[in-house]
Tab-separated table of C-alpha atoms and ligand atoms in Angstrom:
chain	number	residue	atom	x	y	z
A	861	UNK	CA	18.348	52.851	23.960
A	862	UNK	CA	15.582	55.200	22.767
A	863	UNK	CA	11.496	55.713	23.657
A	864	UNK	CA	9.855	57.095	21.085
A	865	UNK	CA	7.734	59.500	22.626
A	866	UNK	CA	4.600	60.073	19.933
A	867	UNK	CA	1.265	58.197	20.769
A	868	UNK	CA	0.521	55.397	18.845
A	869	UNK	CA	-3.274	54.280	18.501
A	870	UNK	CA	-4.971	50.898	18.124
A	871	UNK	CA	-8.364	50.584	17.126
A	872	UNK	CA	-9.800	50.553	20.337
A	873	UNK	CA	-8.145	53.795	20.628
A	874	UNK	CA	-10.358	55.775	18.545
A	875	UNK	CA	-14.036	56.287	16.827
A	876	UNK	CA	-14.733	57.728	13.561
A	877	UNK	CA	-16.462	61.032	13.879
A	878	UNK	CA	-19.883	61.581	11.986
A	879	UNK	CA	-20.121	63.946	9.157
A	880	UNK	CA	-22.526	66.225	7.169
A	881	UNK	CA	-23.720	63.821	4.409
A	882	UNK	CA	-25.872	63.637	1.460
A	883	UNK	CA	-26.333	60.537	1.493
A	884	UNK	CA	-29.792	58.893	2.386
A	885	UNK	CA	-29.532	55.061	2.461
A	886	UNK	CA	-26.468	52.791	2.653
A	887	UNK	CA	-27.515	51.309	-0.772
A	888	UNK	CA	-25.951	54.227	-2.273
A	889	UNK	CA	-22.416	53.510	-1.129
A	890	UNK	CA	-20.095	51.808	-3.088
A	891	UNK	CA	-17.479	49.477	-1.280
A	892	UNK	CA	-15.774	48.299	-4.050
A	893	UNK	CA	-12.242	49.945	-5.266
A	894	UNK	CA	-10.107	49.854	-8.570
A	895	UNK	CA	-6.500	49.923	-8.657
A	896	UNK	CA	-4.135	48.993	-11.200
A	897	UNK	CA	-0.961	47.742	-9.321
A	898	UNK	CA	2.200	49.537	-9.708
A	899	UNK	CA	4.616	47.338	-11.528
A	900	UNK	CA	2.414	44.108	-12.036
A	901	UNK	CA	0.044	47.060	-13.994
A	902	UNK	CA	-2.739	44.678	-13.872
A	903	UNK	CA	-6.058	46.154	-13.423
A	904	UNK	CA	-8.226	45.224	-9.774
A	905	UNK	CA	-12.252	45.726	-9.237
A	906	UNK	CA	-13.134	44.145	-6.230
A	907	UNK	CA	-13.772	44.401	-2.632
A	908	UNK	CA	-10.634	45.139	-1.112
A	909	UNK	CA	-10.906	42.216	1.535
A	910	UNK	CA	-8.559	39.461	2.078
A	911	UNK	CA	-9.237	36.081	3.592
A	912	UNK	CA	-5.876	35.157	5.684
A	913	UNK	CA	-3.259	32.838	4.004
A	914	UNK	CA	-4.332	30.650	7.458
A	915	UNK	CA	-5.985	26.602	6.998
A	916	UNK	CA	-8.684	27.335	8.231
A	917	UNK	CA	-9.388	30.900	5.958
A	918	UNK	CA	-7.382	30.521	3.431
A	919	UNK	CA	-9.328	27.857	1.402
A	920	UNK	CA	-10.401	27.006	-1.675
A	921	UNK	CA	-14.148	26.694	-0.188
A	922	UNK	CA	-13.717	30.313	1.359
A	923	UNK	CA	-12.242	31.155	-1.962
A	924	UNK	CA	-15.302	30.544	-3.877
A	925	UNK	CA	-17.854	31.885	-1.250
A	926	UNK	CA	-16.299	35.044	-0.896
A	927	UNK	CA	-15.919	35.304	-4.968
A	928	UNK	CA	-19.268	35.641	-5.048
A	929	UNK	CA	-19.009	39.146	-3.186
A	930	UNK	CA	-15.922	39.935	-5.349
A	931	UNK	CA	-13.506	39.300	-1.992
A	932	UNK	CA	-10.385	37.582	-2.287
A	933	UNK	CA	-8.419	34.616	-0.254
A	934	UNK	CA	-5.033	34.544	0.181
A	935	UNK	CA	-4.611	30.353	-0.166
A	936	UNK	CA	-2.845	29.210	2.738
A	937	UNK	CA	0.789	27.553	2.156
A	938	UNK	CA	-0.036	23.704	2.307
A	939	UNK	CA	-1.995	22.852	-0.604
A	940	UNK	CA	-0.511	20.497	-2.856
A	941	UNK	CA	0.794	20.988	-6.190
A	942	UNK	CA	-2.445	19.416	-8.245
A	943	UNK	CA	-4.753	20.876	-6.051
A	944	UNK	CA	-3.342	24.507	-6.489
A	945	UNK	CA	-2.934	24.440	-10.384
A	946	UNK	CA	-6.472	22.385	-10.532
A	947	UNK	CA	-8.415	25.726	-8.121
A	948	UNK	CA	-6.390	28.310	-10.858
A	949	UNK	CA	-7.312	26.449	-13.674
A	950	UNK	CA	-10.807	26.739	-12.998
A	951	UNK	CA	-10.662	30.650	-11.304
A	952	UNK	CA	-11.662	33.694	-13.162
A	953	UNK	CA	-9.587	37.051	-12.671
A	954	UNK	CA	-11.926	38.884	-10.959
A	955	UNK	CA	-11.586	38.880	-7.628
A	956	UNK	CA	-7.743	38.326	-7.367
A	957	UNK	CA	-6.845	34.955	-5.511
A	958	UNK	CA	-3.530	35.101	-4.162
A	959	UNK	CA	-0.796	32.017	-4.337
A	960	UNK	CA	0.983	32.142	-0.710
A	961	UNK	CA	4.397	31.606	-0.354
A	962	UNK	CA	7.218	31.522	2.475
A	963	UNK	CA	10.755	32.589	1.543
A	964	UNK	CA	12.595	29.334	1.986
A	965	UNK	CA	14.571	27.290	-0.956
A	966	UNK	CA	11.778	24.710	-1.197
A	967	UNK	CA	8.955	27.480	-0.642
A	968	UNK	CA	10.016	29.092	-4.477
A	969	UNK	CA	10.996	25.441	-5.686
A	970	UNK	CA	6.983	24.965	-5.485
A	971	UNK	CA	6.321	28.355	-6.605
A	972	UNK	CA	8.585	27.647	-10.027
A	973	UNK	CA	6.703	24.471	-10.369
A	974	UNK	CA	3.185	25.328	-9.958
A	975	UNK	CA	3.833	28.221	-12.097
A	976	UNK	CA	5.416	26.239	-15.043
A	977	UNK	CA	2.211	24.068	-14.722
A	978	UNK	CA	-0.090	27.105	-13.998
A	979	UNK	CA	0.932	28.545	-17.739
A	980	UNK	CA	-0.594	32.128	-16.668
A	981	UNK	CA	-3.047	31.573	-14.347
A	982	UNK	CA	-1.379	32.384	-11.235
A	983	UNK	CA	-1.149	36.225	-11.604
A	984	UNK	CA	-0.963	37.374	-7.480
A	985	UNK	CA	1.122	35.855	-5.120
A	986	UNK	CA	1.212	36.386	-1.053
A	987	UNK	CA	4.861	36.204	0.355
A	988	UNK	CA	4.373	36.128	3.660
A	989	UNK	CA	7.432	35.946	6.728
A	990	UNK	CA	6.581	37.194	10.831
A	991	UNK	CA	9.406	39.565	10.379
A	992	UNK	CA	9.406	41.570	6.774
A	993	UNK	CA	12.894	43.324	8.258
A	994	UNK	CA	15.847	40.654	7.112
A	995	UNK	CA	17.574	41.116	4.218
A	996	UNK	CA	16.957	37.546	2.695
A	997	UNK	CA	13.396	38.665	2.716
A	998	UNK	CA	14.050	41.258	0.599
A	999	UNK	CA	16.630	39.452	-1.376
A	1000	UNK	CA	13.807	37.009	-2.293
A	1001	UNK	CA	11.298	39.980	-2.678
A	1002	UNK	CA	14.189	41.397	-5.704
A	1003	UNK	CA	14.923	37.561	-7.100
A	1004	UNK	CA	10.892	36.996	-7.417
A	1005	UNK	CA	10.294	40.733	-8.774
A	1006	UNK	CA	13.087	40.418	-11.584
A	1007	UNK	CA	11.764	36.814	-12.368
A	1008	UNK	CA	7.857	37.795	-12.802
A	1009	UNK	CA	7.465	41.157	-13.989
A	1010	UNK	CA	3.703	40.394	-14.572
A	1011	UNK	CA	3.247	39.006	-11.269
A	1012	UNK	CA	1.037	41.368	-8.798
A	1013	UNK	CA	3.035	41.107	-5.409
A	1014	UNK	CA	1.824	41.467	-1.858
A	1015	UNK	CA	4.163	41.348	0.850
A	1016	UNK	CA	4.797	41.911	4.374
A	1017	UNK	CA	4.652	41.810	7.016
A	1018	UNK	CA	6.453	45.349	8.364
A	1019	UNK	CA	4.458	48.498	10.766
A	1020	UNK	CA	6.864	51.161	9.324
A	1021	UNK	CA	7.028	53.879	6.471
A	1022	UNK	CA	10.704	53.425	5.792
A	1023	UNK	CA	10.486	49.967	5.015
A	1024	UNK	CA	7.025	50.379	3.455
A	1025	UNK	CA	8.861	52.575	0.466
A	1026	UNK	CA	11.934	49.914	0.498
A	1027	UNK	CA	9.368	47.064	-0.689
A	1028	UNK	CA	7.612	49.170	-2.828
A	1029	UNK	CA	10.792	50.415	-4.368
A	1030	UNK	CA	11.929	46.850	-4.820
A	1031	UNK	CA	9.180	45.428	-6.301
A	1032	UNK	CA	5.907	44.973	-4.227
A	1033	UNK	CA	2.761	46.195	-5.265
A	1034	UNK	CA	1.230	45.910	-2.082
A	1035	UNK	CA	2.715	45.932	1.454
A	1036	UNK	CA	1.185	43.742	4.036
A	1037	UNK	CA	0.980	45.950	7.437
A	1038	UNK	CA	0.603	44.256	10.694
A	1039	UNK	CA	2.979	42.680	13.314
A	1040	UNK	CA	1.597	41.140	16.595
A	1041	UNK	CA	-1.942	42.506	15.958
A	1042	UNK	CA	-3.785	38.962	14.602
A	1043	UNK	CA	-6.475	37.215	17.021
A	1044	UNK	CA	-4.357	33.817	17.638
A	1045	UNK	CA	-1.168	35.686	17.553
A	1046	UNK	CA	0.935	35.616	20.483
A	1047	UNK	CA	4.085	38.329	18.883
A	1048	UNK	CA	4.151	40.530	21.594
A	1049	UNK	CA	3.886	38.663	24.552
A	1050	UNK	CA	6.436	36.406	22.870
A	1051	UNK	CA	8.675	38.684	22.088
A	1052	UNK	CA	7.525	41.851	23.185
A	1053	UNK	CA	8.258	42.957	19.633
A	1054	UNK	CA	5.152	44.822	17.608
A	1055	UNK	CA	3.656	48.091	16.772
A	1056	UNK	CA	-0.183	49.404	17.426
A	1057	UNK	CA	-2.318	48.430	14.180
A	1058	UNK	CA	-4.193	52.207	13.424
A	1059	UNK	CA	-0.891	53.893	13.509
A	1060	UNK	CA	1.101	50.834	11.547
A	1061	UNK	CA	-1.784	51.874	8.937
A	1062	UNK	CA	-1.387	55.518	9.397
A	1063	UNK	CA	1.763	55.321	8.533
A	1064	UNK	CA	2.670	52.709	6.170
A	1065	UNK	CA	-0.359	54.004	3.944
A	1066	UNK	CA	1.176	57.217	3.474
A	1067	UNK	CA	4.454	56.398	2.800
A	1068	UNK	CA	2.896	53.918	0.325
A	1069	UNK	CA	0.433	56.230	-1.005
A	1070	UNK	CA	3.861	58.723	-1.763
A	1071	UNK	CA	5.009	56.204	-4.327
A	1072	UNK	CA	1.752	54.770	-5.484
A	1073	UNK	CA	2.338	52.155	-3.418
A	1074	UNK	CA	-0.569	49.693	-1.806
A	1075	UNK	CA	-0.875	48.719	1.454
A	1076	UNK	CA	-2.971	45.774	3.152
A	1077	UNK	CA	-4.132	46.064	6.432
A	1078	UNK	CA	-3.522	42.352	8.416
A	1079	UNK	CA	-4.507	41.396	11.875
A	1080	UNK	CA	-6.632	42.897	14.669
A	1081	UNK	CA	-9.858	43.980	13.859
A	1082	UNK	CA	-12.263	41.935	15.272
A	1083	UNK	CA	-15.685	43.987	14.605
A	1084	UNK	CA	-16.741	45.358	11.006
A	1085	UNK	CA	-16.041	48.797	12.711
A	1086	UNK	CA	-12.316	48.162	12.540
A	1087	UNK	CA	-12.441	47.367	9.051
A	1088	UNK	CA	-13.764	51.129	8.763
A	1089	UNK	CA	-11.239	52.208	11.122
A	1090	UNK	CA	-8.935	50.625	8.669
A	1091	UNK	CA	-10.246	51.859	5.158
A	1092	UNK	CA	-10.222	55.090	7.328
A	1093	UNK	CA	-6.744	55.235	8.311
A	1094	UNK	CA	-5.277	54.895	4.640
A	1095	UNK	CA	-5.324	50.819	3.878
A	1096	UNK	CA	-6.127	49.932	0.447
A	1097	UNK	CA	-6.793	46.399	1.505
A	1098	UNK	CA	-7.585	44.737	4.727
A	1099	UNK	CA	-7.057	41.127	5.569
A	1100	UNK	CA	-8.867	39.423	7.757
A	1101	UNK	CA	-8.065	35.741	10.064
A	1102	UNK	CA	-10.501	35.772	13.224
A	1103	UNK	CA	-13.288	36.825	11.727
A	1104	UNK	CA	-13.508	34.621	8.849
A	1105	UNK	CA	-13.046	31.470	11.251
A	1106	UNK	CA	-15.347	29.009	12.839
A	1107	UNK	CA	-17.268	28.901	9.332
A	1108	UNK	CA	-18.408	25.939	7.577
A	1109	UNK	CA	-16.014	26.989	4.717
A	1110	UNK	CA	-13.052	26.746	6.842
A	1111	UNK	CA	-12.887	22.690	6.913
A	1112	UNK	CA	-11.509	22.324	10.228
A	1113	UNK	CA	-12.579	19.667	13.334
A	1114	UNK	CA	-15.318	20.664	14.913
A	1115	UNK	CA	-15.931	19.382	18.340
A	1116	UNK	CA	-18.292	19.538	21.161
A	1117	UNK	CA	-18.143	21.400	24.314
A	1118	UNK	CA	-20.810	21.291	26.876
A	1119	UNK	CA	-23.074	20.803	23.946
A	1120	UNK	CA	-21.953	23.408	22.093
A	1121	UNK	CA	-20.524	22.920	18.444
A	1122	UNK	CA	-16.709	24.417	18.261
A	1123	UNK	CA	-14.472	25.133	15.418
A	1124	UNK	CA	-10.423	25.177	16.046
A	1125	UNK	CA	-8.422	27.631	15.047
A	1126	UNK	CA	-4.689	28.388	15.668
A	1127	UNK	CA	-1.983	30.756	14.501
A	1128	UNK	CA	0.209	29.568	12.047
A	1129	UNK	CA	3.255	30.063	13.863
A	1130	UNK	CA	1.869	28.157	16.551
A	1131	UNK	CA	2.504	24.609	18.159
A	1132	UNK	CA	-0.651	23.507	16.890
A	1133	UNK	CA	0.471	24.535	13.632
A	1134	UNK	CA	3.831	23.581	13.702
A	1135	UNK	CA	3.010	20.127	14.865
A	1136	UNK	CA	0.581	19.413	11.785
A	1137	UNK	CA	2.953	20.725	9.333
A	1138	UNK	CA	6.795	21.113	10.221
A	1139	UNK	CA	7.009	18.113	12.966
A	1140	UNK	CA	7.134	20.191	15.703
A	1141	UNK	CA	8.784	23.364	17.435
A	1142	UNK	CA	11.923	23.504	16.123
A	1143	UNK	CA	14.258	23.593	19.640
A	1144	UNK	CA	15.803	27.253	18.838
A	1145	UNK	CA	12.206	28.465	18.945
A	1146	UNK	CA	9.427	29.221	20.651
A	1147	UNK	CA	6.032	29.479	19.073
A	1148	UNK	CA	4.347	32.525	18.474
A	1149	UNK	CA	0.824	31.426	18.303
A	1150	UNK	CA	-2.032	30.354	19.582
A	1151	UNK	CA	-5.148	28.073	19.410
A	1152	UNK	CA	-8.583	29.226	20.406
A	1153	UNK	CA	-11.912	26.783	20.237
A	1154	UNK	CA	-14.621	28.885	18.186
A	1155	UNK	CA	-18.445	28.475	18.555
A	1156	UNK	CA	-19.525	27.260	14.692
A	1157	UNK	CA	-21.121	30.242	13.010
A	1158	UNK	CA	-22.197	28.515	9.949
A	1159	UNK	CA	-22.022	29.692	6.299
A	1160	UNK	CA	-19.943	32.738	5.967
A	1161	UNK	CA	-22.102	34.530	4.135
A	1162	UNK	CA	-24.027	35.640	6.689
A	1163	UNK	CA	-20.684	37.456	8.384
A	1164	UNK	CA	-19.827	38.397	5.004
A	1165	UNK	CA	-23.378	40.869	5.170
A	1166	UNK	CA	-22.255	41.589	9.077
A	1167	UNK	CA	-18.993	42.888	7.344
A	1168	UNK	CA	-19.807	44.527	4.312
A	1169	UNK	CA	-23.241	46.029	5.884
A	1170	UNK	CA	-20.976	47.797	8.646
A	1171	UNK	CA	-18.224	49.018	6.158
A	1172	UNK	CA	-21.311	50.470	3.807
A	1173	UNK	CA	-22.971	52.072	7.093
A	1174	UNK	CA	-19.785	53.622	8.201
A	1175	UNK	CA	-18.854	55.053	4.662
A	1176	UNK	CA	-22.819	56.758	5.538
A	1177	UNK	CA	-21.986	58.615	8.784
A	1178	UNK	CA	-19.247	60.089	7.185
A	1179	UNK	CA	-20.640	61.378	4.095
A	1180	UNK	CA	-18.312	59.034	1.488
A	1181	UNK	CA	-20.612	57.878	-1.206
A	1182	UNK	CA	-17.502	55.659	-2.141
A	1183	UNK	CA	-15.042	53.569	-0.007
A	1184	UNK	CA	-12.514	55.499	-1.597
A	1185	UNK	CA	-13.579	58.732	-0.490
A	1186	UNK	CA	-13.414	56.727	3.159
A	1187	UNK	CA	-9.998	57.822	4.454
A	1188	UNK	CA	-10.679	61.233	3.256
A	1189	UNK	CA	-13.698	61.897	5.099
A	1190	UNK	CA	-12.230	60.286	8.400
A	1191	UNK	CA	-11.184	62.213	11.494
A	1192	UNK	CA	-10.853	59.998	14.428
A	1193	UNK	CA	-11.572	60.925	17.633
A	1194	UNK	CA	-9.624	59.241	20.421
A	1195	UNK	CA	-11.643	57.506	23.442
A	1196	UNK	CA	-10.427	57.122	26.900
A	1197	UNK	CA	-9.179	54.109	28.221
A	1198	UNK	CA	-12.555	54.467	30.520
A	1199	UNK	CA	-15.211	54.406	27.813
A	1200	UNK	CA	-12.901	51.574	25.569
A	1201	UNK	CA	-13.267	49.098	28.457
A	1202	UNK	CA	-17.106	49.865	28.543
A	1203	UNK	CA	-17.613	50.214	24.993
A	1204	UNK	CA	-14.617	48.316	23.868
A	1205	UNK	CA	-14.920	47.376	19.536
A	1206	UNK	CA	-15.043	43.763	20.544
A	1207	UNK	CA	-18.946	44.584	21.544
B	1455	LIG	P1	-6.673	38.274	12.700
B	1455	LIG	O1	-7.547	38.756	11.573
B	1455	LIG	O2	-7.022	36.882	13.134
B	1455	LIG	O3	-6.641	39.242	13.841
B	1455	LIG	O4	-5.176	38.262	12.143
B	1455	LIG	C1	-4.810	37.460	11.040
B	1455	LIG	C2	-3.325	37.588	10.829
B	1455	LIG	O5	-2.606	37.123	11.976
B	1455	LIG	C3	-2.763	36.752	9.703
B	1455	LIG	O6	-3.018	37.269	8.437
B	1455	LIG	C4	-1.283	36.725	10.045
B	1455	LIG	O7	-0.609	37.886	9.601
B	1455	LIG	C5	-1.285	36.750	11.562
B	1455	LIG	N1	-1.002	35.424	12.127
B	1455	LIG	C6	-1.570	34.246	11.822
B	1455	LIG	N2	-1.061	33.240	12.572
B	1455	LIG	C7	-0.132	33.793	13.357
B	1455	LIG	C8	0.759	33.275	14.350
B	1455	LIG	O8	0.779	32.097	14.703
B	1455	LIG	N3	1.616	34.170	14.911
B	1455	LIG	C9	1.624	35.487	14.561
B	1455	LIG	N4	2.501	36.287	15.142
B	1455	LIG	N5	0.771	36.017	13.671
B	1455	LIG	C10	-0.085	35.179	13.070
């Protein structure tokens, strides 16, 4: 046994300290990035914000409403065959939607299918496990990689450099960061297994960055101040669950409670989840999710200014005319436990 002794940080943890800045208005910011991915070498413009691979974010309807901001949507896993090569068909390149996969036989069974049918317009795909440490994950990750050389991959999900530069080395263009961190995710008090989100970045960004490597940010902010705390703390990308739910683009029930209209929305690993799509908890597990009722918040859009305004307004205390210029113009300051519970970044 061995305690690692070095303080790790969440974003609750810290603020970003204001800086001299020429900057006058927050319409002079620019939020959105270019990369061109390391060994897909396709080109990205966009707004470097992912809708979860969840059912109730990851949809075709959140798809198209956050296209028009140039975000992307990771589609969640359930979607049928048609439906999938019918939404590519019809989707431009710019902003990158993402094809999610698990790492299971029938998972890339699918994948080979829709792809056939897709003839080239599938060009990202999302491979997404809980635990990015097992070697079959990274079996799959070298099988996909050798198979698609054109294919831009993200995935994840791991909170360490090490095995940060392993993906990248084997194939992934960019690594999804985050375990235990997401809003209906119940990892660590499961399991007691995870890793707190600003230093996962911290860390995973720079030994990405080393090997022009990517990383995306996923799980746990839950204010548009953590998506600055984020883009501040070295993430290329951030992905986002919680705060993309409860919208009318999400297609989930919506029911009443004490007259007030509520959205669902559950963790994928949860029972909820596992009920609707795998027939249950298996009876080796346990699951590691949650469900939560949300108030409806309407058309995304307006969260999508919420979000965007508060990324643009941060990138304006610190004096970075460009979200790029973000994580070099960020020195966090770290807040007692005191002044967190008071002004906590939930408020
Ligand atoms: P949020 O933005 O809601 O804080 O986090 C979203 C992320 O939570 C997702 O992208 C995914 O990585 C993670 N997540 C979603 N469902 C579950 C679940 O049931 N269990 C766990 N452990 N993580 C989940």
């Amino acid at each position: 046994m061995r305690i690692e002794q070095d303080m790790k940080l969440d974003f609750k943890d810290v603020l970003l300290r204001p800086k001299r800045s020429t900057l006058t208005s927050r319409s002079e910011v620019d939020i959105s990035r270019e990369f061109v991915f390391l060994h897909s070498k396709r080109k990205y413009h966009g707004i470097p914000i992912i809708a979860a691979n969840m059912d109730a974010t990851g949809t075709f309807q959140m798809a198209r409403a956050l296209a028009k901001h140039q975000l992307s949507v990771a589609l969640h896993k359930h979607y049928g065959d048609q439906e999938l090569l019918d939404f590519f068909a019809e989707q431009p390149e710019s902003p990158p939607m993402f094809y999610s996969m698990g790492i299971t036989a029938p998972d890339y069974e699918k994948f080979s299918r829709v792809m056939k049918g897709a003839r080239g317009t599938i060009q990202n795909v999302c491979v997404d496990v809980a635990n990015g440490y097992t070697k079959a994950f990274i079996n799959f990750i070298v099988k996909l990689r050798t198979a698609h050389p054109e294919l831009t991959i993200m995935a994840g999900n791991v909170v360490t450099g090490e095995m940060t530069e392993q993906l990248i080395l084997d194939g992934v263009d960019i690594v999804k960061v985050g375990i235990g961190p997401g809003s209906v995710c119940t990892t660590r008090r499961m399991s007691g297994v995870g890793y707190p989100q600003l230093s996962a970045i911290i860390e995973c960004a720079d030994a990405a960055h080393g090997l022009h490597g990517l990383i995306c940010a996923d799980g746990g902010c839950t204010s548009p101040g953590d998506l600055a705390k984020a883009f501040g703390a070295g993430a290329d990308f951030v992905m986002l669950g919680g705060m993309l739910a409860g919208h009318d683009e999400c297609g989930m029930d919506v029911v009443e409670e004490n007259g007030v209209r509520k959205m669902r929305f559950y963790g994928m690993s949860s029972r909820e989840a596992m009920n609707k799509y795998a027939g249950g908890v298996a009876d080796y597990r346990a699951s590691e999710g949650k469900e939560v009722l949300l108030e409806c918040r309407g058309p995304v859009e307006n969260t999508l200014q919420d979000i965007l305004g508060g990324v643009r307004s941060a990138c304006t205390y610190v004096g970075a005319r460009r979200l790029k210029e973000l994580s070099k113009r960020t020195t966090f300051i770290r807040v007692s436990q005191q002044l967190n519970e008071v002004f906590g970044s939930v408020g």
